[in-house]
C-alpha positions as a Python dict, from the first residue, in 0.01 Angstrom:
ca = {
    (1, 'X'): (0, 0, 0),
    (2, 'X'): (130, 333, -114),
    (3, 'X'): (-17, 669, 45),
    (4, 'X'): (30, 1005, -123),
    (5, 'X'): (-125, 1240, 162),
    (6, 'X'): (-73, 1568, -30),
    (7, 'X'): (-224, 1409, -350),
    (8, 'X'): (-519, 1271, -167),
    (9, 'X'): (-441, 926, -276),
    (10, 'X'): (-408, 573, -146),
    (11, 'X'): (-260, 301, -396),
    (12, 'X'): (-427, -42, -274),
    (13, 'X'): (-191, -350, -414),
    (14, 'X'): (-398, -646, -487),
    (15, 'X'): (-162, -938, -552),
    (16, 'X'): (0, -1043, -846),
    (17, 'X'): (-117, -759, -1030),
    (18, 'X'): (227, -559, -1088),
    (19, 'X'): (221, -379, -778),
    (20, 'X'): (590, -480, -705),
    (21, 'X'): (697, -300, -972),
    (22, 'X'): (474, -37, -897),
    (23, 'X'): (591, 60, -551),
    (24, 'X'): (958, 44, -642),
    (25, 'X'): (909, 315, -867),
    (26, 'X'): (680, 536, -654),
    (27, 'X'): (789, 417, -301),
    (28, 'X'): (1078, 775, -314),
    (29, 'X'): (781, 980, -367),
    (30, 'X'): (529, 828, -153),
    (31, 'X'): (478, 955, 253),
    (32, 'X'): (392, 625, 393),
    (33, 'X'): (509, 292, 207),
    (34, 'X'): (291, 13, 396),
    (35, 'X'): (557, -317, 295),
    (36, 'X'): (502, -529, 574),
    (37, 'X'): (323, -796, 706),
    (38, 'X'): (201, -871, 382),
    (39, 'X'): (-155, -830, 546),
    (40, 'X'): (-143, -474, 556),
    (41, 'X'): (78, -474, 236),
    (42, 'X'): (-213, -610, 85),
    (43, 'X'): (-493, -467, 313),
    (44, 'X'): (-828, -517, 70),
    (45, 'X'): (-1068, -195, 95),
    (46, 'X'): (-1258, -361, 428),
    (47, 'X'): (-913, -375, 595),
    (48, 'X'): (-813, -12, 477),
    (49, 'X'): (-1154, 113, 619),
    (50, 'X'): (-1131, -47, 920),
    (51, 'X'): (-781, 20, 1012),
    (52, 'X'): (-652, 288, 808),
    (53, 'X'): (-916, 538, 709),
    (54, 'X'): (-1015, 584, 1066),
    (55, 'X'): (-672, 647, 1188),
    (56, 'X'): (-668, 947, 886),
    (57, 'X'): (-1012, 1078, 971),
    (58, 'X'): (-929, 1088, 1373),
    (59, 'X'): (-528, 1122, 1375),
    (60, 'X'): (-541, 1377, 1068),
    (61, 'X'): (-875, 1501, 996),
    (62, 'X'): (-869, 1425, 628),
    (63, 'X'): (-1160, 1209, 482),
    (64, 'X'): (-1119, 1287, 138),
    (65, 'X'): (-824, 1017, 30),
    (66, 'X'): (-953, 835, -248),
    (67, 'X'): (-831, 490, -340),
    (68, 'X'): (-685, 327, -678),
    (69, 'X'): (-638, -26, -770),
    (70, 'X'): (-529, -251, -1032),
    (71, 'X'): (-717, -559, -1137),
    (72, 'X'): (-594, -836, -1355),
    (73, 'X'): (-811, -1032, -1583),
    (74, 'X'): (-965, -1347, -1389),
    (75, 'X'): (-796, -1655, -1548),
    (76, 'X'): (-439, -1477, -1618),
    (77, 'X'): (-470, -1385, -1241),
    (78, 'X'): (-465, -1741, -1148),
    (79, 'X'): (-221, -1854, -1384),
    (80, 'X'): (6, -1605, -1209),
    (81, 'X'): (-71, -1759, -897),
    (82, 'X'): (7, -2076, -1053),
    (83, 'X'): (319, -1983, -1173),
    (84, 'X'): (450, -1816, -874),
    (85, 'X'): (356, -2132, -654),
    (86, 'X'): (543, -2369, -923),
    (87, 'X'): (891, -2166, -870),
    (88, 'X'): (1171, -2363, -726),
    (89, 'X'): (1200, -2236, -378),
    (90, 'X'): (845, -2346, -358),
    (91, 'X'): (892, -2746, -395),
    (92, 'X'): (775, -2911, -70),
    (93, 'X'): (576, -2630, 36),
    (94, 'X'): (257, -2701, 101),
    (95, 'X'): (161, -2404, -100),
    (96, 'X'): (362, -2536, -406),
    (97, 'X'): (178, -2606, -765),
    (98, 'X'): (467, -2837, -871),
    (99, 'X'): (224, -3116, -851),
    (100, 'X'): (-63, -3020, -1008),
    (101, 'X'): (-176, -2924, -1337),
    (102, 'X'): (-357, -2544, -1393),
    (103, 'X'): (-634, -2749, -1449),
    (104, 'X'): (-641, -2873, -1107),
    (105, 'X'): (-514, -2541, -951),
    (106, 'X'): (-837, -2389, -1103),
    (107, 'X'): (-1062, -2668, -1002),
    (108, 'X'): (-944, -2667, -655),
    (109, 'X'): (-978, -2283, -645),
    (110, 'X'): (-1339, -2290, -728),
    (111, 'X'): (-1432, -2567, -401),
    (112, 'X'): (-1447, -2280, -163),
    (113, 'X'): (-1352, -2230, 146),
    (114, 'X'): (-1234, -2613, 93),
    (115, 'X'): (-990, -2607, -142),
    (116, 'X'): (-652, -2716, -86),
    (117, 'X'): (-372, -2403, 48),
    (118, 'X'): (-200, -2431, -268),
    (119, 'X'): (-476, -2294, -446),
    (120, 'X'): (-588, -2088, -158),
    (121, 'X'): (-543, -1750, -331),
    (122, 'X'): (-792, -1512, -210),
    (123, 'X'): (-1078, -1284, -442),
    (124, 'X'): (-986, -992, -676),
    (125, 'X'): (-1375, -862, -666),
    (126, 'X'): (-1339, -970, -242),
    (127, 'X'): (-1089, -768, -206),
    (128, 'X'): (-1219, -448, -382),
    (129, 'X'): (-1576, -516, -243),
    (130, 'X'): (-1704, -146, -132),
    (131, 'X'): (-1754, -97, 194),
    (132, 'X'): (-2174, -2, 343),
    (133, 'X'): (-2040, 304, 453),
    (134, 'X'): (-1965, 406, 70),
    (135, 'X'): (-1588, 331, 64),
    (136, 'X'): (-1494, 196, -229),
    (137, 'X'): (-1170, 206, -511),
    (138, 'X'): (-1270, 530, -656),
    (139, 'X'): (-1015, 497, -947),
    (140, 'X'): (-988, 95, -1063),
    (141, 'X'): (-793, -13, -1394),
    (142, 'X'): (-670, -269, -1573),
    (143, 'X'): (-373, -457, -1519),
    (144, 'X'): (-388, -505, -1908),
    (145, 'X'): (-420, -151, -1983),
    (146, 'X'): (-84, -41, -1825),
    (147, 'X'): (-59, 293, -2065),
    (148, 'X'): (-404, 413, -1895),
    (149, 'X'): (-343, 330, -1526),
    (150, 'X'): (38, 525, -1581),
    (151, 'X'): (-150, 854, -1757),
    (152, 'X'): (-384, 856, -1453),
    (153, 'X'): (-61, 774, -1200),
    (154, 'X'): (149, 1084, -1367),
    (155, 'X'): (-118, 1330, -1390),
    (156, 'X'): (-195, 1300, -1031),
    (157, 'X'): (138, 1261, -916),
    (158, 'X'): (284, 1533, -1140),
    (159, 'X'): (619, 1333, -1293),
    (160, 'X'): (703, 1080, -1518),
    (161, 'X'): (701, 674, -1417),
    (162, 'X'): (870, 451, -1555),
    (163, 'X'): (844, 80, -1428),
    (164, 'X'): (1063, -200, -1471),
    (165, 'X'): (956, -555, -1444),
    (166, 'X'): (983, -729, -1041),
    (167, 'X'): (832, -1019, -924),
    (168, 'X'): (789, -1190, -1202),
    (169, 'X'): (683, -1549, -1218),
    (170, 'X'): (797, -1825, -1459),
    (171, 'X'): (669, -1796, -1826),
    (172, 'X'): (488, -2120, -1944),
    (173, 'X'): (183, -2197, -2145),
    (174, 'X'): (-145, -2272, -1984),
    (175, 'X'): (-452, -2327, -2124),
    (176, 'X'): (-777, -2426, -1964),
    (177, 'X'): (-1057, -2681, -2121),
    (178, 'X'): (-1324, -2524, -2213),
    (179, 'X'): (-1542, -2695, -1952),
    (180, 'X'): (-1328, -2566, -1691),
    (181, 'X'): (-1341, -2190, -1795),
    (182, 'X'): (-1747, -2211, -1847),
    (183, 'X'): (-1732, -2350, -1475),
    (184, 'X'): (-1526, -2075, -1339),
    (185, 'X'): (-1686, -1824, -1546),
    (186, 'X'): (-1988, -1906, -1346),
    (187, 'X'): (-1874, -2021, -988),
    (188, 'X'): (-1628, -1710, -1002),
    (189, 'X'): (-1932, -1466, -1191),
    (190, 'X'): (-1829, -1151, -996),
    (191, 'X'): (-1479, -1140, -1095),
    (192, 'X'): (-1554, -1156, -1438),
    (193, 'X'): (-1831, -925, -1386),
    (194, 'X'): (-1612, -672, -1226),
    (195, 'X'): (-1315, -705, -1447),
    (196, 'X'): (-1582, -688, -1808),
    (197, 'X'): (-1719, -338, -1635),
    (198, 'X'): (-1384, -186, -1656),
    (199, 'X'): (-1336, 38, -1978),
}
């Protein structure tokens, strides 16, 4: 999580959506740079409203931050979960994908709350969910669309970014059945539905 208090903006970093890169090239010119535990790294809007925008409303008086995102198209957000979870340091781990197809990732992912850890990878629409109280990612975008979500980034920020690639998981070829995808296109309908609303 990135904070730009004079800017009036909060970055949130949803997983495996670039926001490594992200935050090495705004971290200099952010005021706070939220790294660690990876739960407040990654705080989803609930967690930011419970935790965070109360401490700026009561500590600071300011409730006028607005938050930004990035989300990642559904199934190329898994296989990046897949990928990460199949890289070396991972074998043994109970979290490791070294033994399973994508296939099986996927199918695993879409059991619930019991699937197996290794596919245990959270929501994208979860963790944007707006909040009752009205808080919500005022500015969301496309990890696709990286010329878009940079304009936005440099106009509000006033300079130039320029990002260079971190993180970065394996590169390898996966490919659902089509059975699968019409399955996860409906058991996971919202994050499809979210992702399709973005222009």
């Amino acid at each position: 999580m990135l904070v730009f208090w004079n800017k009036k903006l909060v970055f949130l970093s949803v997983p495996k959506t670039g926001t490594t890169a992200i935050e090495a090239a705004l971290a200099p010119v952010a005021d706070m740079v939220i790294a660690n535990p990876p739960e407040l790294k990654h705080a989803p809007v609930y967690r930011y409203n419970r935790f965070f925008r109360p401490m700026f409303e009561r500590a600071c008086n300011r409730d006028d931050m607005e938050l930004m995102a990035v989300m990642r198209e559904p199934v190329s957000w898994l296989a990046s979960w897949y990928r990460y979870r199949r890289r070396d340091s991972m074998r043994g781990h109970r979290n490791s994908t070294h033994d399973v197809s994508f296939d099986e990732f996927v199918q695993e992912y879409m059991k619930g709350d019991k699937k197996a850890p290794f596919a245990n990878v959270g929501s994208q629409a979860k963790f944007l969910e707006p909040r009752p109280n009205g808080v919500q990612v005022d500015h969301l975008f496309r990890y696709e669309d990286q010329p878009k979500m940079l304009a936005f980034l440099e106009a509000r920020l006033d300079q130039k970014i320029t990002l260079e690639r971190r993180n970065s998981s394996p590169s390898m070829p996966l490919d659902l059945p089509e059975a699968t995808l019409a399955k996860l296109r409906r058991k996971c309908a919202a994050e499809f539905e979210l992702y399709e609303s973005l222009s």
